Each structure stands twice: as structure tokens, then as C-alpha cells.
XYZ file of N, CA and C in Angstrom:
360
model
N 0.836 -1.190 0.000
C 0.000 0.000 0.000
C 0.878 1.249 0.000
N 0.320 2.298 -0.586
C 1.050 3.562 -0.602
C 0.139 4.679 -0.118
N 0.744 5.734 0.343
C 0.004 6.890 0.826
C 0.348 8.064 -0.073
N -0.666 8.694 -0.605
C -0.450 9.881 -1.430
C -0.569 11.114 -0.545
N 0.401 11.980 -0.642
C 0.381 13.218 0.111
C 0.164 14.350 -0.878
N -0.770 15.217 -0.555
C -1.021 16.350 -1.437
C -1.091 17.616 -0.609
N -0.773 18.702 -1.247
C -0.820 19.987 -0.574
C -1.792 20.896 -1.296
N -2.423 21.759 -0.580
C -3.299 22.759 -1.165
C -2.646 24.120 -1.029
N -3.081 25.031 -1.907
C -2.448 26.339 -1.981
C -3.482 27.442 -1.862
N -3.049 28.580 -1.334
C -3.936 29.740 -1.269
C -3.851 30.502 -2.588
N -4.563 31.618 -2.676
C -4.622 32.382 -3.919
C -3.275 32.977 -4.329
N -2.332 33.064 -3.395
C -1.004 33.594 -3.700
C 0.003 32.502 -4.054
N -0.444 31.245 -4.022
C 0.445 30.142 -4.362
C 1.202 29.570 -3.186
N 0.875 30.017 -1.974
C 1.523 29.489 -0.772
C 0.772 28.256 -0.290
N 1.486 27.358 0.362
C 0.835 26.167 0.905
C -0.210 26.607 1.934
N -1.434 26.124 1.764
C -2.536 26.513 2.650
C -2.557 25.618 3.880
N -2.809 26.231 5.006
C -2.905 25.482 6.258
C -4.343 25.152 6.610
N -5.278 25.833 5.987
C -6.687 25.642 6.329
C -7.348 24.601 5.448
N -8.601 24.857 5.131
C -9.380 23.892 4.357
C -8.850 23.792 2.934
N -9.128 22.659 2.340
C -8.613 22.379 1.002
C -9.741 21.891 0.100
N -9.854 22.496 -1.081
C -10.777 21.989 -2.093
C -9.936 21.105 -3.000
N -10.130 19.803 -2.903
C -9.321 18.879 -3.686
C -9.706 18.917 -5.159
N -10.996 18.934 -5.421
C -11.431 18.989 -6.811
C -12.860 19.519 -6.886
N -13.055 20.474 -7.798
C -14.372 21.066 -8.002
C -14.494 21.408 -9.479
N -15.595 20.998 -10.103
C -15.776 21.242 -11.523
C -16.086 22.704 -11.813
N -15.763 23.112 -13.027
C -16.124 24.456 -13.485
C -17.643 24.545 -13.548
N -18.171 25.772 -13.360
C -19.624 25.933 -13.439
C -19.988 27.348 -13.838
N -21.202 27.473 -14.327
C -21.752 28.773 -14.655
C -21.920 29.555 -13.356
N -21.713 30.882 -13.353
C -21.911 31.661 -12.121
C -23.327 31.458 -11.579
N -23.429 31.099 -10.334
C -24.730 30.837 -9.729
C -25.164 29.393 -9.865
N -24.305 28.546 -10.447
C -24.605 27.125 -10.565
C -25.767 26.836 -11.501
N -26.481 25.762 -11.219
C -27.592 25.339 -12.069
C -28.664 26.416 -12.177
N -29.015 27.034 -11.050
C -30.056 28.080 -11.080
C -29.610 29.294 -11.894
N -28.341 29.652 -11.793
C -27.809 30.753 -12.587
C -27.887 30.443 -14.076
N -27.538 29.209 -14.458
C -27.602 28.781 -15.855
C -29.045 28.812 -16.357
N -29.965 28.281 -15.560
C -31.384 28.256 -15.944
C -31.918 29.681 -16.141
N -31.596 30.577 -15.217
C -32.042 31.970 -15.338
C -31.450 32.635 -16.570
N -30.178 32.365 -16.824
C -29.515 32.934 -17.999
C -30.222 32.464 -19.281
N -30.534 31.181 -19.355
C -31.235 30.659 -20.536
C -32.628 31.278 -20.676
N -33.363 31.387 -19.577
C -34.710 31.967 -19.630
C -34.680 33.405 -20.132
N -33.667 34.146 -19.773
C -33.581 35.557 -20.157
C -32.967 35.778 -21.536
N -32.141 34.850 -22.015
C -31.352 35.116 -23.212
C -31.555 34.167 -24.390
N -32.106 32.991 -24.151
C -32.293 32.018 -25.222
C -33.353 32.492 -26.211
N -33.007 32.473 -27.483
C -33.959 32.813 -28.546
C -34.122 31.594 -29.442
N -35.315 31.060 -29.489
C -35.573 29.901 -30.334
C -35.524 30.386 -31.780
N -34.634 29.866 -32.612
C -34.514 30.346 -33.989
C -35.816 30.181 -34.780
N -36.173 31.210 -35.556
C -37.414 31.182 -36.339
C -37.483 29.977 -37.268
N -36.395 29.680 -37.952
C -36.386 28.539 -38.870
C -36.687 27.234 -38.138
N -36.118 27.073 -36.954
C -36.369 25.869 -36.164
C -37.831 25.811 -35.711
N -38.400 26.951 -35.342
C -39.819 26.991 -34.964
C -40.692 26.581 -36.140
N -40.446 27.218 -37.307
C -41.263 26.932 -38.496
C -41.236 25.450 -38.867
N -40.073 24.840 -38.731
C -39.910 23.437 -39.107
C -40.099 22.473 -37.935
N -40.541 23.020 -36.805
C -40.818 22.238 -35.594
C -39.632 21.359 -35.180
N -38.456 21.970 -35.205
C -37.233 21.255 -34.826
C -37.017 21.415 -33.326
N -36.867 20.302 -32.657
C -36.635 20.271 -31.218
C -35.461 19.340 -30.934
N -34.968 19.373 -29.726
C -33.933 18.432 -29.324
C -32.886 19.052 -28.441
N -31.813 18.309 -28.273
C -30.741 18.697 -27.360
C -29.479 19.004 -28.163
N -28.905 20.167 -27.887
C -27.592 20.506 -28.426
C -26.581 20.215 -27.328
N -25.615 19.376 -27.647
C -24.534 19.082 -26.703
C -23.292 19.785 -27.222
N -22.748 20.674 -26.398
C -21.557 21.429 -26.777
C -20.447 21.162 -25.773
N -19.230 21.059 -26.282
C -18.062 20.902 -25.429
C -17.188 22.141 -25.600
N -16.556 22.549 -24.513
C -15.700 23.723 -24.549
C -14.717 23.659 -23.392
N -13.736 24.537 -23.443
C -12.734 24.617 -22.384
C -13.031 25.821 -21.506
N -12.984 25.609 -20.198
C -13.080 26.698 -19.229
C -11.661 26.912 -18.715
N -11.100 28.077 -19.038
C -9.720 28.370 -18.648
C -9.639 28.727 -17.159
N -8.420 28.900 -16.671
C -8.184 29.214 -15.259
C -8.865 30.500 -14.814
N -9.089 31.427 -15.751
C -9.738 32.692 -15.398
C -11.238 32.687 -15.712
N -11.782 31.526 -16.123
C -13.209 31.418 -16.404
C -13.585 31.713 -17.848
N -12.611 32.064 -18.679
C -12.866 32.328 -20.093
C -13.170 31.017 -20.815
N -14.126 31.061 -21.740
C -14.488 29.879 -22.518
C -13.815 29.915 -23.886
N -13.423 28.727 -24.377
C -12.791 28.634 -25.696
C -12.936 27.212 -26.233
N -12.428 26.985 -27.430
C -12.383 25.653 -28.050
C -13.758 24.982 -28.104
N -14.735 25.693 -28.625
C -16.102 25.177 -28.721
C -16.204 24.083 -29.781
N -16.891 22.997 -29.450
C -17.166 21.930 -30.402
C -18.599 21.445 -30.162
N -19.413 21.463 -31.220
C -20.764 20.916 -31.111
C -20.634 19.399 -31.240
N -20.976 18.671 -30.189
C -20.865 17.210 -30.191
C -22.072 16.575 -30.871
N -23.251 17.162 -30.654
C -24.462 16.670 -31.320
C -25.504 17.777 -31.308
N -26.331 17.771 -32.355
C -27.358 18.799 -32.475
C -28.398 18.356 -33.499
N -29.670 18.673 -33.235
C -30.709 18.331 -34.204
C -30.724 19.254 -35.425
N -30.105 20.455 -35.319
C -30.130 21.389 -36.442
C -29.090 22.491 -36.256
N -28.541 22.958 -37.351
C -27.502 23.987 -37.339
C -27.956 25.284 -36.674
N -29.213 25.678 -36.864
C -29.673 26.937 -36.269
C -29.680 26.859 -34.737
N -29.974 25.682 -34.205
C -29.937 25.512 -32.748
C -28.492 25.556 -32.245
N -27.585 24.955 -33.001
C -26.166 24.990 -32.644
C -25.655 26.423 -32.597
N -26.034 27.213 -33.599
C -25.592 28.611 -33.648
C -26.121 29.407 -32.460
N -27.340 29.118 -32.040
C -27.905 29.827 -30.890
C -27.148 29.477 -29.614
N -26.795 28.229 -29.438
C -26.030 27.823 -28.254
C -24.651 28.481 -28.263
N -24.012 28.520 -29.422
C -22.712 29.195 -29.526
C -22.848 30.679 -29.157
N -23.888 31.319 -29.652
C -24.117 32.737 -29.351
C -24.264 32.938 -27.848
N -25.069 32.093 -27.210
C -25.301 32.214 -25.766
C -24.003 32.098 -24.965
N -23.186 31.117 -25.311
C -21.953 30.916 -24.556
C -20.944 32.022 -24.826
N -20.860 32.477 -26.066
C -19.885 33.511 -26.395
C -20.247 34.877 -25.815
N -21.538 35.164 -25.679
C -21.939 36.466 -25.132
C -22.109 36.430 -23.614
N -22.102 35.241 -23.049
C -22.350 35.091 -21.618
C -21.170 35.486 -20.753
N -21.375 35.416 -19.452
C -20.301 35.781 -18.512
C -19.218 34.708 -18.439
N -18.094 35.084 -17.850
C -17.065 34.090 -17.561
C -17.644 33.077 -16.572
N -17.145 31.868 -16.645
C -17.566 30.816 -15.732
C -16.671 30.815 -14.493
N -17.101 30.118 -13.463
C -16.267 29.882 -12.281
C -15.348 28.724 -12.661
N -14.030 28.926 -12.623
C -13.128 27.864 -13.084
C -13.125 26.642 -12.175
N -12.649 25.544 -12.730
C -12.467 24.316 -11.951
C -11.346 24.550 -10.937
N -11.394 23.782 -9.855
C -10.393 23.903 -8.792
C -9.805 22.519 -8.518
N -8.487 22.474 -8.385
C -7.799 21.284 -7.883
C -6.775 21.756 -6.864
N -6.872 21.202 -5.677
C -5.964 21.557 -4.582
C -5.898 23.068 -4.363
N -7.069 23.692 -4.348
C -7.258 25.123 -4.099
C -6.721 26.023 -5.209
N -6.343 25.478 -6.348
C -5.850 26.287 -7.472
C -6.798 26.157 -8.658
N -7.085 27.270 -9.338
C -7.897 27.181 -10.549
C -7.133 26.421 -11.635
N -7.844 25.571 -12.354
C -7.243 24.791 -13.439
C -8.130 24.855 -14.676
N -7.523 24.629 -15.816
C -8.224 24.549 -17.088
C -9.002 23.228 -17.123
N -10.224 23.265 -17.665
C -11.050 22.059 -17.683
C -11.864 21.987 -18.960
N -11.988 20.812 -19.511
C -12.874 20.567 -20.641
C -14.248 20.263 -20.057
N -15.281 20.893 -20.599
C -16.630 20.772 -20.042
C -17.628 20.511 -21.164
N -18.677 19.790 -20.867
C -19.761 19.630 -21.842
C -21.058 20.121 -21.211
N -21.895 20.699 -22.042
C -23.146 21.289 -21.563
C -24.243 20.947 -22.556
N -25.394 20.569 -22.053
C -26.554 20.302 -22.893
C -27.516 21.476 -22.809
N -28.092 21.838 -23.962
C -29.135 22.856 -24.006
C -30.321 22.233 -24.722
N -31.463 22.212 -24.036
C -32.664 21.566 -24.574
C -33.548 22.609 -25.248
N -33.946 22.323 -26.478
C -34.888 23.150 -27.213
C -36.180 22.348 -27.336
N -37.272 22.919 -26.799
C -38.553 22.223 -26.809
C -39.645 23.235 -27.156
N -40.414 22.921 -28.187
C -41.546 23.776 -28.541
C -42.720 23.438 -27.642
N -43.495 24.471 -27.303
C -44.646 24.231 -26.422
C -45.933 24.505 -27.123
């Protein structure tokens, strides 16, 4: 058996003596509720998709950098190009995300997010 020893760091890069966040995923500011509110206020269902009754889930992958900036967008799956473009618009115009944390330090993380388009 082996024992792994790890250290956590404060915001200045010094070894932290207090609590340690070993790992935390990147997230939209305000978490799930913040993301939901952002979508409710900013999502625009594309006219072409409405006319053609296109619905479904757009799955997008992107990188959340150490400072919360998003980059390297890739649409993993989508029912239609107009829905993909709307998701890209939302992420590009949105706020910086809260970066991922490992051992109390912000780290770059690859993230995937689903956006559901449903006609009512």
C-alpha cells in the first residue's frame, strides 16, 4: 500500500494550512439556477427551427480556462444547425464561468453542456 500526500495552496500560491478543495468542476456563475435563469432571459428559439418544428438537445463541449474564459467550442451533437448557432451565441456572449479547482488552485477544464430546445 502507498500513501499519497497532497498539498493545497492559497490564492497567492503558498501552501494553505486551512481547508482544502481537492477537486471542483467548473460551473456557470450561480450554478444550475444561474444557468437556468440565464437561458430563460437570453435564449432565442430560432425562427427557422420553430417553423420546421425542430426540437432536441444541443450538446456542446468547450474549455473553461483558469480565469473562467471559454474557448475551443465543439458541437458534439445537435438536431439542427440553427440551434447549434444559438447555443454558440449564448456561450460567447455570456459571462465568464467559475473555473475548476484542484488543490485550491484554478485549473483549465474541458466541459460539456446540454441545451434543450422544446416547442410548447
